[in-house]
Amino acid sequence: MSMNEFSNKNVELNNHQTLTTNQRLLQSNRTVIAASSAAVTSVLAGFPFDSVKTRMQTHYYKSIMSCVRTTYAEEGARGFFRGMIPPLITVSIIKSVSFSIYEGSKKNLIENHGFKNDNLPGLMKLSFLSGGVSGAFIALLSCPLELVKIQRQLEQVMLKNQIASGQIPANEVVESSSWRAVKQIVQRKGVFGLWSGLGCHSVRDALGTSIYFAGYETMKRVLSSEGGSSAGPMTHFMSGGFCGILSWLVVFPVDAIKTNLQKDIMMVQPRYTSFWDCAKSLVRKNGVKGLYRGLTVTLIRAFPIHSLNFLVYEQVLKSIPPPPSSTLK
């Protein structure tokens, strides 16, 4: 038998289904493929909203439309997509890891720690803890990427402020790229400077991901019959939108503080000395509502983006049947 014949030879499985090698490869990586597909869709659809949110959290604008008009007038349409390429590549990897850890944590808790998902309270507890494990781990990967993204999203705004204050000549041409942002951070803060704000970032991701997955699994169970196994596209769409809004409502103040801390990382003397110093400063300046600047655009973004995220994820999973050995959905 030739190598080509061997590689393409059908393999007989325990359940008597005959699958090619390529189909087996798809099955064994179905979570990664589904999560990556969902991630690309989410980034493409949601990045302009995320850019507006970051600007509103860190600079004063009278309204969402004021931020949009100012950004477009000063930077054009490109301003809304500044810094998108790295997330487009890396978010696929991060989301694949996140969903894989989440599914693996659920399986481990059920098989080794006696957790159940056959009732709503048990499902909520299981998905909340599994989501927390996923979020805490993913923070280590996403912190440097998000730090660079924030620097890129705000670079033109900060450049204008530096010119106005006389720190940079008005006619100086400044190179603009994500790689330049990385090099600047490393030069000034060292390699570990890329993880500036990790503590705050970890709190946001662990809490937010816990609520995110628990909200999705719970709503999917509530909206469908037969324990969620009969959930259709509309259930996935609505459940995804619900969990996206719920998680952002809870973690948005933490995200606002994290963004302001990371914005100032390149300053010789950062404006804030700690998480609490930043929080108190934002509250003193704008009241409690200062912790929620940019929330509206985030919620406008959250429902369609996370609806699409889980709709694409579930539909890709549905198109690739699980391997016979898989006992956990």
Short mmCIF file of C-alpha atoms in Angstrom, two decimals, residues 47-262:
data_model
loop_
_atom_site.label_atom_id
_atom_site.label_comp_id
_atom_site.label_asym_id
_atom_site.label_seq_id
_atom_site.Cartn_x
_atom_site.Cartn_y
_atom_site.Cartn_z
CA PHE A 47 -13.50 46.52 16.41
CA PRO A 48 -14.80 50.01 15.48
CA PHE A 49 -17.08 49.92 18.54
CA ASP A 50 -14.18 48.81 20.73
CA SER A 51 -12.05 51.68 19.44
CA VAL A 52 -14.77 54.22 20.32
CA LYS A 53 -15.15 52.62 23.78
CA THR A 54 -11.41 52.93 24.49
CA ARG A 55 -11.36 56.59 23.45
CA MET A 56 -14.38 57.45 25.58
CA GLN A 57 -12.91 55.69 28.62
CA THR A 58 -9.64 57.62 28.45
CA HIS A 59 -10.57 61.02 26.94
CA TYR A 60 -13.52 63.36 27.28
CA TYR A 61 -16.18 63.45 24.58
CA LYS A 62 -19.66 64.90 24.98
CA SER A 63 -21.34 61.86 23.42
CA ILE A 64 -20.76 58.76 21.34
CA MET A 65 -21.45 60.68 18.15
CA SER A 66 -19.06 63.42 19.24
CA CYS A 67 -16.32 60.78 19.60
CA VAL A 68 -17.21 59.24 16.23
CA ARG A 69 -17.24 62.61 14.43
CA THR A 70 -13.97 63.76 16.02
CA THR A 71 -12.21 60.48 15.22
CA TYR A 72 -13.41 60.51 11.63
CA ALA A 73 -12.52 64.19 11.12
CA GLU A 74 -8.98 63.76 12.49
CA GLU A 75 -8.08 60.24 11.34
CA GLY A 76 -10.64 59.20 8.76
CA ALA A 77 -12.28 55.77 8.66
CA ARG A 78 -8.88 54.22 9.35
CA GLY A 79 -9.01 55.62 12.87
CA PHE A 80 -11.76 53.17 13.83
CA PHE A 81 -9.66 50.20 12.70
CA ARG A 82 -6.28 51.33 14.04
CA GLY A 83 -4.50 48.37 15.65
CA MET A 84 -6.96 45.75 14.36
CA ILE A 85 -4.55 43.39 12.57
CA PRO A 86 -2.84 41.94 15.68
CA PRO A 87 -6.17 41.20 17.42
CA LEU A 88 -7.53 39.66 14.23
CA ILE A 89 -4.70 37.15 14.33
CA THR A 90 -4.21 36.69 18.05
CA VAL A 91 -7.83 36.75 19.24
CA SER A 92 -8.45 33.61 17.18
CA ILE A 93 -5.69 31.86 19.11
CA ILE A 94 -6.81 33.23 22.47
CA LYS A 95 -10.46 32.39 21.95
CA SER A 96 -9.54 28.87 20.81
CA VAL A 97 -7.50 28.38 23.99
CA SER A 98 -10.25 29.95 26.10
CA PHE A 99 -13.00 27.66 24.80
CA SER A 100 -10.72 24.62 24.98
CA ILE A 101 -9.84 25.34 28.63
CA TYR A 102 -13.48 25.98 29.42
CA GLU A 103 -14.63 22.69 27.91
CA GLY A 104 -11.71 20.83 29.50
CA SER A 105 -12.47 22.35 32.92
CA LYS A 106 -16.11 21.33 32.66
CA LYS A 107 -15.15 17.79 31.78
CA ASN A 108 -12.66 17.62 34.66
CA LEU A 109 -15.13 18.98 37.22
CA ILE A 110 -17.80 16.51 36.13
CA GLU A 111 -15.56 13.44 35.95
CA ASN A 112 -13.30 14.06 38.94
CA HIS A 113 -15.11 16.40 41.33
CA GLY A 114 -18.71 15.29 41.24
CA PHE A 115 -20.18 18.34 39.53
CA LYS A 116 -23.50 17.92 37.71
CA ASN A 117 -25.05 19.78 34.82
CA ASP A 118 -28.42 18.06 34.79
CA ASN A 119 -30.15 20.92 36.64
CA LEU A 120 -30.00 24.71 36.35
CA PRO A 121 -28.17 25.49 39.65
CA GLY A 122 -25.60 22.78 38.94
CA LEU A 123 -25.08 24.03 35.40
CA MET A 124 -24.61 27.62 36.61
CA LYS A 125 -22.02 26.58 39.20
CA LEU A 126 -20.17 24.34 36.75
CA SER A 127 -19.99 26.91 33.95
CA PHE A 128 -19.12 29.78 36.34
CA LEU A 129 -16.12 27.95 37.81
CA SER A 130 -14.97 26.64 34.43
CA GLY A 131 -15.25 30.13 32.96
CA GLY A 132 -13.19 31.55 35.81
CA VAL A 133 -10.40 29.05 35.20
CA SER A 134 -10.42 29.91 31.51
CA GLY A 135 -10.44 33.68 32.10
CA ALA A 136 -7.62 33.62 34.66
CA PHE A 137 -5.37 31.67 32.30
CA ILE A 138 -6.25 33.69 29.20
CA ALA A 139 -5.35 36.95 30.99
CA LEU A 140 -1.69 35.91 30.83
CA LEU A 141 -1.90 35.70 27.04
CA SER A 142 -4.20 38.62 26.33
CA CYS A 143 -2.70 41.27 28.62
CA PRO A 144 0.27 42.16 26.34
CA LEU A 145 -1.95 42.10 23.27
CA GLU A 146 -4.56 44.37 24.80
CA LEU A 147 -1.90 46.75 26.11
CA VAL A 148 -0.50 47.16 22.59
CA LYS A 149 -4.01 47.51 21.15
CA ILE A 150 -4.82 50.34 23.57
CA GLN A 151 -1.56 52.12 22.73
CA ARG A 152 -2.40 51.86 19.02
CA GLN A 153 -6.01 52.94 19.41
CA LEU A 154 -5.01 56.06 21.35
CA GLU A 155 -1.71 56.92 19.64
CA GLN A 156 -3.11 59.74 17.49
CA VAL A 157 -5.03 61.24 20.42
CA MET A 158 -1.95 61.07 22.67
CA LEU A 159 0.28 62.41 19.87
CA LYS A 160 -1.98 65.44 19.50
CA ASN A 161 -1.78 66.05 23.27
CA GLN A 162 2.03 65.72 23.21
CA ILE A 163 2.29 68.24 20.37
CA ALA A 164 -0.03 70.65 22.19
CA SER A 165 2.11 70.40 25.34
CA GLY A 166 5.35 70.91 23.40
CA GLN A 167 6.77 67.45 24.05
CA ILE A 168 6.99 66.69 20.32
CA PRO A 169 7.56 69.14 17.42
CA ALA A 170 4.45 69.60 15.30
CA ASN A 171 6.32 68.67 12.10
CA GLU A 172 7.86 65.46 13.46
CA VAL A 173 6.85 62.31 11.58
CA VAL A 174 6.11 59.45 13.95
CA GLU A 175 6.20 55.85 12.75
CA SER A 176 2.91 54.07 13.36
CA SER A 177 2.69 50.31 13.86
CA SER A 178 1.91 47.71 16.47
CA TRP A 179 5.52 46.46 16.33
CA ARG A 180 6.74 49.98 17.12
CA ALA A 181 4.43 50.07 20.14
CA VAL A 182 5.86 46.75 21.36
CA LYS A 183 9.45 47.97 20.93
CA GLN A 184 8.73 51.20 22.79
CA ILE A 185 7.18 49.39 25.75
CA VAL A 186 10.07 46.92 25.96
CA GLN A 187 12.67 49.69 25.66
CA ARG A 188 11.15 51.76 28.45
CA LYS A 189 9.70 49.13 30.75
CA GLY A 190 11.52 45.90 29.88
CA VAL A 191 9.93 42.71 28.58
CA PHE A 192 7.69 42.39 31.62
CA GLY A 193 6.35 45.86 30.89
CA LEU A 194 4.13 44.13 28.33
CA TRP A 195 2.25 42.67 31.29
CA SER A 196 1.61 46.03 32.93
CA GLY A 197 -1.81 46.00 34.57
CA LEU A 198 -1.91 42.20 34.70
CA GLY A 199 -3.54 42.09 38.14
CA CYS A 200 -6.44 44.26 37.09
CA HIS A 201 -6.62 42.49 33.75
CA SER A 202 -6.81 39.09 35.47
CA VAL A 203 -9.66 40.21 37.73
CA ARG A 204 -11.61 41.49 34.74
CA ASP A 205 -11.06 38.37 32.64
CA ALA A 206 -11.66 35.81 35.41
CA LEU A 207 -14.86 37.49 36.62
CA GLY A 208 -16.07 38.46 33.16
CA THR A 209 -15.47 35.03 31.63
CA SER A 210 -17.20 33.32 34.57
CA ILE A 211 -20.31 35.44 34.07
CA TYR A 212 -20.01 35.14 30.29
CA PHE A 213 -20.11 31.35 30.09
CA ALA A 214 -22.50 30.93 33.04
CA GLY A 215 -24.88 33.46 31.49
CA TYR A 216 -24.75 31.76 28.11
CA GLU A 217 -25.22 28.20 29.38
CA THR A 218 -28.04 29.27 31.70
CA MET A 219 -29.93 31.26 29.09
CA LYS A 220 -29.50 28.52 26.51
CA ARG A 221 -30.96 26.00 28.97
CA VAL A 222 -33.87 28.33 29.85
CA LEU A 223 -34.75 29.12 26.24
CA SER A 224 -34.60 25.55 24.98
CA SER A 225 -36.10 22.22 25.90
CA GLU A 226 -34.51 18.83 26.53
CA GLY A 227 -31.68 20.28 28.61
CA GLY A 228 -30.36 22.58 25.88
CA SER A 229 -29.74 19.79 23.37
CA SER A 230 -32.54 21.07 21.15
CA ALA A 231 -31.29 24.66 21.08
CA GLY A 232 -31.48 26.23 17.64
CA PRO A 233 -29.73 29.19 15.99
CA MET A 234 -32.08 31.79 17.49
CA THR A 235 -31.50 30.41 20.99
CA HIS A 236 -27.74 30.58 20.46
CA PHE A 237 -28.05 34.11 19.07
CA MET A 238 -30.18 35.44 21.94
CA SER A 239 -28.20 33.63 24.64
CA GLY A 240 -24.94 35.01 23.27
CA GLY A 241 -26.26 38.55 23.26
CA PHE A 242 -27.58 38.19 26.81
CA CYS A 243 -24.31 36.88 28.26
CA GLY A 244 -22.31 39.58 26.48
CA ILE A 245 -24.40 42.38 27.96
CA LEU A 246 -24.52 40.80 31.42
CA SER A 247 -20.77 40.31 31.68
CA TRP A 248 -19.98 43.85 30.54
CA LEU A 249 -22.47 45.38 32.96
CA VAL A 250 -20.62 43.72 35.84
CA VAL A 251 -16.98 44.15 34.80
CA PHE A 252 -17.10 47.50 32.97
CA PRO A 253 -15.79 49.60 35.92
CA VAL A 254 -12.82 47.23 36.25
CA ASP A 255 -12.21 47.49 32.51
CA ALA A 256 -12.32 51.31 32.66
CA ILE A 257 -9.72 51.36 35.45
CA LYS A 258 -7.53 48.83 33.60
CA THR A 259 -7.67 50.88 30.39
CA ASN A 260 -6.66 54.09 32.16
CA LEU A 261 -3.79 52.33 33.95
CA GLN A 262 -2.52 50.83 30.70
#
